[in-house]
PDB file of C-alpha atoms in Angstrom:
ATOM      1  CA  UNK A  34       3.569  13.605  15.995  1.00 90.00           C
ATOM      2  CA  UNK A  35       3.355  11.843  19.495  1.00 94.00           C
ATOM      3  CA  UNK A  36       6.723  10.931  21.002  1.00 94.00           C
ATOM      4  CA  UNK A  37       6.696   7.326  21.758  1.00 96.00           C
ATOM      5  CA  UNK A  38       8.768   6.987  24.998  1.00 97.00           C
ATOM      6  CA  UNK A  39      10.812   3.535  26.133  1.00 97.00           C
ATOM      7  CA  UNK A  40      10.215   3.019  29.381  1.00 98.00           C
ATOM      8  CA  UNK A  41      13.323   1.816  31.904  1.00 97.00           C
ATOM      9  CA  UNK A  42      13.722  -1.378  32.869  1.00 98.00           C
ATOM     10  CA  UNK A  43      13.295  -0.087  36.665  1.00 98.00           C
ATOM     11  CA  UNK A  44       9.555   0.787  35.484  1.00 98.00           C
ATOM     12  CA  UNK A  45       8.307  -2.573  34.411  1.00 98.00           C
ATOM     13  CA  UNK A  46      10.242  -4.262  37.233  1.00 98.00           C
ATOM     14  CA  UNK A  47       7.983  -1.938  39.648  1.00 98.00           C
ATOM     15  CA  UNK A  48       5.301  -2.596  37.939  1.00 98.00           C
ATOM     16  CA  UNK A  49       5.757  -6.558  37.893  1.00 98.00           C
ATOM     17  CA  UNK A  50       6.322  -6.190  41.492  1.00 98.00           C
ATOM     18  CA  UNK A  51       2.861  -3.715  42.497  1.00 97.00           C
ATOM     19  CA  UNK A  52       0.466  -5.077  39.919  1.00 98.00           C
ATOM     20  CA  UNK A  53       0.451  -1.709  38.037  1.00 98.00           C
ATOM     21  CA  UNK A  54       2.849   1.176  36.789  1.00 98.00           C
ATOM     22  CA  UNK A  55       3.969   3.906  39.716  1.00 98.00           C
ATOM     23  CA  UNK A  56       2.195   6.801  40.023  1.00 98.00           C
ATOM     24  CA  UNK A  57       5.075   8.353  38.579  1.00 97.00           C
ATOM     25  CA  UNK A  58       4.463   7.148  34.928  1.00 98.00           C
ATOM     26  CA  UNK A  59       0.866   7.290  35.571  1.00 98.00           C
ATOM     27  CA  UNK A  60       0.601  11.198  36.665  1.00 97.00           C
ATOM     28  CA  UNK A  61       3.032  12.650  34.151  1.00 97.00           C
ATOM     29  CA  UNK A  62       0.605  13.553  32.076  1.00 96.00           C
ATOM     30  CA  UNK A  63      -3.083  13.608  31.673  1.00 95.00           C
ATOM     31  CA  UNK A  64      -3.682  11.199  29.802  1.00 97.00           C
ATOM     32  CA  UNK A  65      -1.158   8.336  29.649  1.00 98.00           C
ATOM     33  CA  UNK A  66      -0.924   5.035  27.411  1.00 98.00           C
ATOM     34  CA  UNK A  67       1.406   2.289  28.201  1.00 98.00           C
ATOM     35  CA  UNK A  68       2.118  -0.101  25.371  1.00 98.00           C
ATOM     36  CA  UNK A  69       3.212  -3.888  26.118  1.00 98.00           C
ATOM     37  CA  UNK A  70       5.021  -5.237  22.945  1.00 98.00           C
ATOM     38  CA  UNK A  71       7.488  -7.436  21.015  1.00 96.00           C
ATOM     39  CA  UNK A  72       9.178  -5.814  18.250  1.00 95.00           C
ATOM     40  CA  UNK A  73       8.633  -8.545  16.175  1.00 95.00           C
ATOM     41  CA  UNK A  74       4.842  -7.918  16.051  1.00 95.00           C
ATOM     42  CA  UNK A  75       3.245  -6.424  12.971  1.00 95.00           C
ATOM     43  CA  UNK A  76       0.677  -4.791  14.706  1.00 95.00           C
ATOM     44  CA  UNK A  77       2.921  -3.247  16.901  1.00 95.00           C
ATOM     45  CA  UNK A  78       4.187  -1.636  13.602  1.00 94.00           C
ATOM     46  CA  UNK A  79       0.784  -0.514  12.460  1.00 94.00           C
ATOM     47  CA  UNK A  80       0.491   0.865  15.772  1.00 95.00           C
ATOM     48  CA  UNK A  81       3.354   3.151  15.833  1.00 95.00           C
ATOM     49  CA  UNK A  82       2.037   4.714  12.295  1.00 94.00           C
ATOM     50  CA  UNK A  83      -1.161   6.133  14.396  1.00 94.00           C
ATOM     51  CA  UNK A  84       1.018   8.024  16.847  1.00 93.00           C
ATOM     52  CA  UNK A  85       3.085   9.748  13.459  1.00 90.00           C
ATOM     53  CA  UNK A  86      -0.164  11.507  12.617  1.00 84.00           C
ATOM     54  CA  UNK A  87      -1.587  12.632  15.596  1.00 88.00           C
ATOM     55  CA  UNK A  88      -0.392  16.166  16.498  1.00 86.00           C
ATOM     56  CA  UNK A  89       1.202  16.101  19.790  1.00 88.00           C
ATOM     57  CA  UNK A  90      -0.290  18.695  22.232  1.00 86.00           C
ATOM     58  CA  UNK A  91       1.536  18.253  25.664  1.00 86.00           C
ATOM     59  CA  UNK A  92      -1.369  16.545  27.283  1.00 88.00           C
ATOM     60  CA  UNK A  93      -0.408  12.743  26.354  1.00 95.00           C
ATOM     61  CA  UNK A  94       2.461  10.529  26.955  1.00 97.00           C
ATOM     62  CA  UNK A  95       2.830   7.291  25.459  1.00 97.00           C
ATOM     63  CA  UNK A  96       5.179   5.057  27.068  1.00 98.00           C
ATOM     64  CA  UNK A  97       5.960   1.424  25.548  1.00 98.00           C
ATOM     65  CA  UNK A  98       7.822  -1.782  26.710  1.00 98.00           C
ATOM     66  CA  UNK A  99       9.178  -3.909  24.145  1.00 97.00           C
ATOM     67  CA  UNK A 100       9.416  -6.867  26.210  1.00 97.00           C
ATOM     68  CA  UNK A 101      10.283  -9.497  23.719  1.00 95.00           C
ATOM     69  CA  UNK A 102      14.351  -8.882  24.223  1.00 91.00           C
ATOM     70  CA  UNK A 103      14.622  -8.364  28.026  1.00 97.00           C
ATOM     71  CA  UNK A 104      16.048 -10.384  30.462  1.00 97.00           C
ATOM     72  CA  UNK A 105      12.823 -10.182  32.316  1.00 97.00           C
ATOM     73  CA  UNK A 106      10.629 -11.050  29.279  1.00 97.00           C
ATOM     74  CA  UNK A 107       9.330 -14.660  30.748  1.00 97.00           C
ATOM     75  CA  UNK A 108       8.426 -12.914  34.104  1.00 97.00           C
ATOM     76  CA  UNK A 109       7.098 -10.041  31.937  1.00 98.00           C
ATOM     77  CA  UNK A 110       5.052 -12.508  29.502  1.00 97.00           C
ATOM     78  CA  UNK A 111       3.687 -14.518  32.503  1.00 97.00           C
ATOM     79  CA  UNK A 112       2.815 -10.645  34.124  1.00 98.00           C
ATOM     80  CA  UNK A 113       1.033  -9.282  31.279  1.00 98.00           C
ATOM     81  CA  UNK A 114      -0.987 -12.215  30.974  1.00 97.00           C
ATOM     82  CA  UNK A 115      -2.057 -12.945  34.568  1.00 97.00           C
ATOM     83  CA  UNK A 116      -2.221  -9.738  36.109  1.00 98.00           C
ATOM     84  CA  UNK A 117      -3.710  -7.319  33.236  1.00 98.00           C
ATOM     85  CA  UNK A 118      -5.409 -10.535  31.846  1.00 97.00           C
ATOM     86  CA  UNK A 119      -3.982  -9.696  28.155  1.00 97.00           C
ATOM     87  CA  UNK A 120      -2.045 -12.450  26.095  1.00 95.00           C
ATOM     88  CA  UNK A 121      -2.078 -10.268  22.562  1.00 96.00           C
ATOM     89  CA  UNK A 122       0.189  -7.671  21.367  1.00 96.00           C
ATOM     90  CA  UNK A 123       0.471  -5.031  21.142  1.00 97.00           C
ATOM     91  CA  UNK A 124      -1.583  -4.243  24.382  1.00 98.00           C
ATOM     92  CA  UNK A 125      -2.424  -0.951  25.161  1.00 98.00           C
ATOM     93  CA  UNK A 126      -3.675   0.673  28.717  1.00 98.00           C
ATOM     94  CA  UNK A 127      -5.361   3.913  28.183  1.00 98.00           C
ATOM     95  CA  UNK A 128      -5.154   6.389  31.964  1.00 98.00           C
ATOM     96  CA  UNK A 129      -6.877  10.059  32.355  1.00 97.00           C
ATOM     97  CA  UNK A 130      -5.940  11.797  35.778  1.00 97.00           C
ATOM     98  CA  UNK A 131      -3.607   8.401  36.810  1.00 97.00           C
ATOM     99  CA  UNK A 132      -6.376   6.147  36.537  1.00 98.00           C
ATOM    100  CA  UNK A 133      -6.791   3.657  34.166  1.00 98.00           C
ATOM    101  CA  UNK A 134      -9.597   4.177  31.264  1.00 98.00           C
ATOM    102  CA  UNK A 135      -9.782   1.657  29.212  1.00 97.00           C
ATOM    103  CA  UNK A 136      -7.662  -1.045  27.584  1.00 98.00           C
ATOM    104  CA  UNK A 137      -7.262  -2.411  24.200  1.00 97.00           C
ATOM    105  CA  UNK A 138      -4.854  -4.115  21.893  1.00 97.00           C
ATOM    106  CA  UNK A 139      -4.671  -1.495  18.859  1.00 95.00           C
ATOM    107  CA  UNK A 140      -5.997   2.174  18.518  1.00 94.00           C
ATOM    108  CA  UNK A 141      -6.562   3.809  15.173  1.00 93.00           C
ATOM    109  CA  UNK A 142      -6.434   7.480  14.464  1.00 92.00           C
ATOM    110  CA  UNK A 143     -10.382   8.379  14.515  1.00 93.00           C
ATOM    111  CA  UNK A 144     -10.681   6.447  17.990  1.00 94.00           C
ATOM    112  CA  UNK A 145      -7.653   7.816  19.808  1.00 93.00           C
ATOM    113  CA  UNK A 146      -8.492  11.189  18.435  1.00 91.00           C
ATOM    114  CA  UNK A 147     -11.852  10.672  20.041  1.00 92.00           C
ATOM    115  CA  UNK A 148     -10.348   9.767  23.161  1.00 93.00           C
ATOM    116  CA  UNK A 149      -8.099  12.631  23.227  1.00 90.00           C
ATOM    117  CA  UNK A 150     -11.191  14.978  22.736  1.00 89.00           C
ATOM    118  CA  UNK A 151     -13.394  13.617  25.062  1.00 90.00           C
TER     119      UNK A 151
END
């Protein structure tokens, strides 16, 4: 199973503030997703299922936001949807090596196992 990992509030701040996530998030493993999400979003609850049955093999993290309860979550809304361009949730951003890969609003098992292989 794939850990999902909440990421601080310090995190999204930066990342409101430099138009991406530091390089610290980004590097920590090869391949990184960041999930932007509301709690109250089905989909975001479909999406969690995924990362249950995928065997976790040191060479992902997955770091979410759940944005929909912050103090921050106007800023973060108005963020999201200007800067990365993406108004639906969940909203996933796929990185290999720190740089981002591909983006997407839900994953399912055969395609993020593909993406893990390749």
């Amino acid at each position: 199973m794939i850990k999902l990992i909440e990421l601080e509030d310090e995190y999204n701040l930066q990342a409101m503030k430099q138009g991406e996530y530091p390089r610290e998030i980004l590097d920590s493993a090869n391949r990184v997703i960041i999930i932007l999400t509301q709690s109250w979003c089905p989909d975001w609850w479909a999406q969690k299922l995924v990362f249950k049955d995928i065997e976790d093999t040191g060479e992902i993290k997955v770091y979410y936001v759940d944005y929909g309860n912050k103090s921050f979550r106007a800023e973060f809304t108005s963020f999201k949807e200007t800067v990365f361009r993406n108004g639906h949730i969940p909203y996933l951003r796929f990185y290999r090596d720190g740089e981002l890969e591909k983006e997407s609003n839900y994953t399912g098992r055969r395609e993020l196992k593909k993406w893990l292989e390749s």
